[in-house]
XYZ file of C-alpha atoms in Angstrom:
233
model
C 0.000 0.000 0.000
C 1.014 3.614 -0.672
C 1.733 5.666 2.162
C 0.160 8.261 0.910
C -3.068 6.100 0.905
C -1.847 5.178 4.687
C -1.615 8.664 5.943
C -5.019 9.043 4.563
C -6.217 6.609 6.259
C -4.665 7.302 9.353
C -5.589 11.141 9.053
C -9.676 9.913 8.760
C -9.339 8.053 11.501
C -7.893 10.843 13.346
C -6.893 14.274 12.120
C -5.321 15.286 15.240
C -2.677 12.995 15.720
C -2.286 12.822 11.795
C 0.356 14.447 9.013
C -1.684 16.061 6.590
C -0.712 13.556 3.074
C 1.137 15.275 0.062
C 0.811 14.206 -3.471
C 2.570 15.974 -6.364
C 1.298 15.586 -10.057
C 4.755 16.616 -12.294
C 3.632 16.833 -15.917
C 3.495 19.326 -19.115
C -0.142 21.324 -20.191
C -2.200 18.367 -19.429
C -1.375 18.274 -16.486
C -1.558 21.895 -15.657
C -5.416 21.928 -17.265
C -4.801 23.559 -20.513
C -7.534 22.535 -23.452
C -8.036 25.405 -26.505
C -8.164 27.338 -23.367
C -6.715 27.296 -19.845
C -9.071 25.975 -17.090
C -6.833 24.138 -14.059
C -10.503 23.131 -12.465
C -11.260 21.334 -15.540
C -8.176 18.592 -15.542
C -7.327 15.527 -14.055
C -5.114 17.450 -11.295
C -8.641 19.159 -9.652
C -10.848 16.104 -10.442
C -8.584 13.774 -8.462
C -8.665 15.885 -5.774
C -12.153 16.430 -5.935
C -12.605 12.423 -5.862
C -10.387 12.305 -3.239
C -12.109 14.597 -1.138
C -15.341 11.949 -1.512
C -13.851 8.913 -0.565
C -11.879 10.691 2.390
C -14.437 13.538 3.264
C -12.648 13.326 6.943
C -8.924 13.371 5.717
C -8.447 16.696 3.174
C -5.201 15.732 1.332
C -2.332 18.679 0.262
C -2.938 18.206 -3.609
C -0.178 19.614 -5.840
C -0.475 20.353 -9.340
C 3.367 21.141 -10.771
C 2.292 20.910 -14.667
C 3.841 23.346 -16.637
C 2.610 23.808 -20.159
C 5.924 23.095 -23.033
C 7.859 20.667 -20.495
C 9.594 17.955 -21.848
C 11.603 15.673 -19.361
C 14.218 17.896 -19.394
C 12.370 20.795 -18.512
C 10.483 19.160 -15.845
C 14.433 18.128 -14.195
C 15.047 20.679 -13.716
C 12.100 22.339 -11.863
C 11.782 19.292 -9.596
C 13.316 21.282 -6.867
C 11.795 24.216 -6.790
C 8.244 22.951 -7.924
C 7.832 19.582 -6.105
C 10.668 18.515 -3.644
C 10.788 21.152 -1.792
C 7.227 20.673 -0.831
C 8.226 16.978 0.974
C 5.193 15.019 -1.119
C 4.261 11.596 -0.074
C 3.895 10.783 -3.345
C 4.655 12.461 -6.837
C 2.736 11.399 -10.110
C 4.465 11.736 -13.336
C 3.398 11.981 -16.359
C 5.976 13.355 -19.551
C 6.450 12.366 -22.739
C 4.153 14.898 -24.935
C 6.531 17.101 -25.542
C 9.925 14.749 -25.666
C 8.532 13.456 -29.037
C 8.861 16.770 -30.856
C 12.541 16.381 -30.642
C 11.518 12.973 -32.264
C 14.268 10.225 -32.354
C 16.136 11.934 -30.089
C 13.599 12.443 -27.768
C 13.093 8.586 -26.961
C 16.950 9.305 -25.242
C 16.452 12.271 -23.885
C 12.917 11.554 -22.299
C 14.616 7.912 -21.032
C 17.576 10.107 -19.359
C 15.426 12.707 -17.921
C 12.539 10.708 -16.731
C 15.233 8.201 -14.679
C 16.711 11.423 -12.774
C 13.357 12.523 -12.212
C 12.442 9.255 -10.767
C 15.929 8.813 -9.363
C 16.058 12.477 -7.127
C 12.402 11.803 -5.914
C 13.176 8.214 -4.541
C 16.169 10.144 -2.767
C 14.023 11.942 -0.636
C 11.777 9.067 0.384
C 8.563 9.891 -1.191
C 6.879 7.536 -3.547
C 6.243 7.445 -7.219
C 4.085 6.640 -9.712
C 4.840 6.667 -13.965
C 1.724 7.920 -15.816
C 1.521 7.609 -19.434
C 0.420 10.857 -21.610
C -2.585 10.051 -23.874
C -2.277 9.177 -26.998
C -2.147 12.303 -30.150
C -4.096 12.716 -33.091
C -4.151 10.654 -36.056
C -5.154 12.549 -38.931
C -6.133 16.394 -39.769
C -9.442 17.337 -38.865
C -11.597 20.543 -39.754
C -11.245 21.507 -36.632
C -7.912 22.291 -36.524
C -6.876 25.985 -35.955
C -5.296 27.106 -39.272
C -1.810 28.107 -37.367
C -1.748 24.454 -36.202
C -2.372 22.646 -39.544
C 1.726 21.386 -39.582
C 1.873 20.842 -36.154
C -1.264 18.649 -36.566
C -0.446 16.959 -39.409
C 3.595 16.457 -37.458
C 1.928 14.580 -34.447
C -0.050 12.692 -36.972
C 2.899 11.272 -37.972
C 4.391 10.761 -34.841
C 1.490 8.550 -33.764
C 1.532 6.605 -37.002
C 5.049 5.720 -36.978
C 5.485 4.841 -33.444
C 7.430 7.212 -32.502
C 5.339 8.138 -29.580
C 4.748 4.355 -28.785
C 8.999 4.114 -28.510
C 8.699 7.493 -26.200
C 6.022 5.739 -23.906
C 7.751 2.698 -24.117
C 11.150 4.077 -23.325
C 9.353 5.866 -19.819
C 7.440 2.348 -19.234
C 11.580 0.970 -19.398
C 12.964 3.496 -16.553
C 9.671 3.372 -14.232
C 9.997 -1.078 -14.659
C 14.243 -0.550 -13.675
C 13.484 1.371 -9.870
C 10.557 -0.592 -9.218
C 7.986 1.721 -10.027
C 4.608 1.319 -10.898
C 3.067 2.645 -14.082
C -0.637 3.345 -14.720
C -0.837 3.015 -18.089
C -3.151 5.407 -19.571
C -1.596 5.757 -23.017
C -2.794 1.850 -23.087
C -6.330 2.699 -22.825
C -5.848 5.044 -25.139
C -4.413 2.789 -27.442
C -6.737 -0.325 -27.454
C -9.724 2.652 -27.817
C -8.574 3.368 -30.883
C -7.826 -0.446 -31.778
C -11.183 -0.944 -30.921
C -12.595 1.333 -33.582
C -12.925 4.448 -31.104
C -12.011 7.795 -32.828
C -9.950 8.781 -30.166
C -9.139 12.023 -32.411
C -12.819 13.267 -31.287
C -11.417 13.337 -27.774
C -8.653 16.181 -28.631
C -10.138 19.831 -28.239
C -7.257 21.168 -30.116
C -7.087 18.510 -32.490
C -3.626 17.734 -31.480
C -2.792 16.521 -28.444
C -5.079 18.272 -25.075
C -7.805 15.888 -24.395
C -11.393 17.354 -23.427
C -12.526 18.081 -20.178
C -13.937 15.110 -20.239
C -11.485 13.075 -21.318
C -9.559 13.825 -18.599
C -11.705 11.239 -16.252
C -9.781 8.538 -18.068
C -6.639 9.803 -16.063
C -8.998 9.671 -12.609
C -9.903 6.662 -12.758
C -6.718 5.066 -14.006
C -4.659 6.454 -11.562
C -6.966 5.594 -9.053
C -7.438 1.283 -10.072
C -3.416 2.096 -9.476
C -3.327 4.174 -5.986
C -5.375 1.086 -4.463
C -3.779 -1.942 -6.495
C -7.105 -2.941 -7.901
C -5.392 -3.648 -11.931
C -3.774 -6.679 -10.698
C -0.036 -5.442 -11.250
């Protein structure tokens, strides 16, 4: 069991004697609650917590949401500090990769180097960890598309197609497996969706890579079946 799930526990049970619990959520603009515009209340960040709050209405948990919109790996290093350690979390969610594929073959190194110092400084201080997967980009050009992001749509497209961003994932799947650490596997979902016949492209607001408000439930519940062991890893 997590500790952070312990201290929550604990803190129900009795909030006097208790350490308030700290969890971190390190990520890029999907994190952080951007869509086509920027709403933080909308995202996965603020709907975990909000879940949270209902199955521990007697234990309020210190939620932290250190998504920065443009991080890659890299990026997120080295803010880790400043945004997250310093702040003695429990427990720190990651989730990276969005970004690392622009720099395309490259970025399968780069994210793999980044992601195991990330992993590596957290585990120094004693908190937990757990690897989240991105979702999954578009596929194809829609009309929906903003005309300034035709390329970059029809870039990602190909970055999805030729499994580029499957080697990314993979590559953070590869560091998270070598310390130990679980990963809750969104990208996955994502992925059999779509090999199910879903049009997972109607899930991007922008077309590219933001999921919808809605979409960002996926990430709730995921991360929760992980939090309390119930996907039978």
């Amino acid at each position: 069991m997590y500790r952070f799930v312990e201290k929550l526990n604990a803190r129900s049970k009795n909030g006097n004697e208790s350490e308030m619990p700290v969890i971190a959520f390190l990520g890029d603009s999907v994190t952080q609650g951007c869509f086509t515009y920027n709403d933080t209340n909308a995202g996965y960040v603020s709907k975990f917590r909000t879940m949270l709050n209902k199955l521990y209405p007697a234990a309020p948990a210190y939620v932290l949401n250190a998504g920065v919109g443009g991080n890659d790996s890299e990026w997120a290093y080295k803010r880790l500090e400043r945004d997250v350690l310093r702040y003695h979390p429990d427990l720190v969610v990651v989730t990276l990769g969005l970004n690392d594929v622009w720099q395309e073959e490259e970025g399968v190194r780069r994210h793999a180097e980044f992601l195991g110092k990330i992993f590596d400084e957290i585990l120094a201080t004693g908190a937990e960890v757990i690897h989240m997967t991105p979702n999954a980009m578009n596929y194809y050009r829609n009309g929906g598309v903003e005309p300034h992001n035709q390329e970059l749509c029809l870039k990602s497209a190909e970055f999805m197609n030729s499994g580029l961003m499957d080697r990314i994932v993979e590559a953070g799947k590869k560091e998270a497996k070598k310390r130990g650490i679980a990963t809750c596997d969104c990208y996955k979902k994502w992925r059999n969706y779509k090999a199910a016949g879903i049009d997972t492209d109607t899930w991007l607001c922008g077309g590219i890579n933001h999921p919808t408000p809605e979409l960002h439930d996926l990430f709730v519940t995921t991360l929760l079946d992980t939090l309390f062991e119930l996907n039978g890893n």
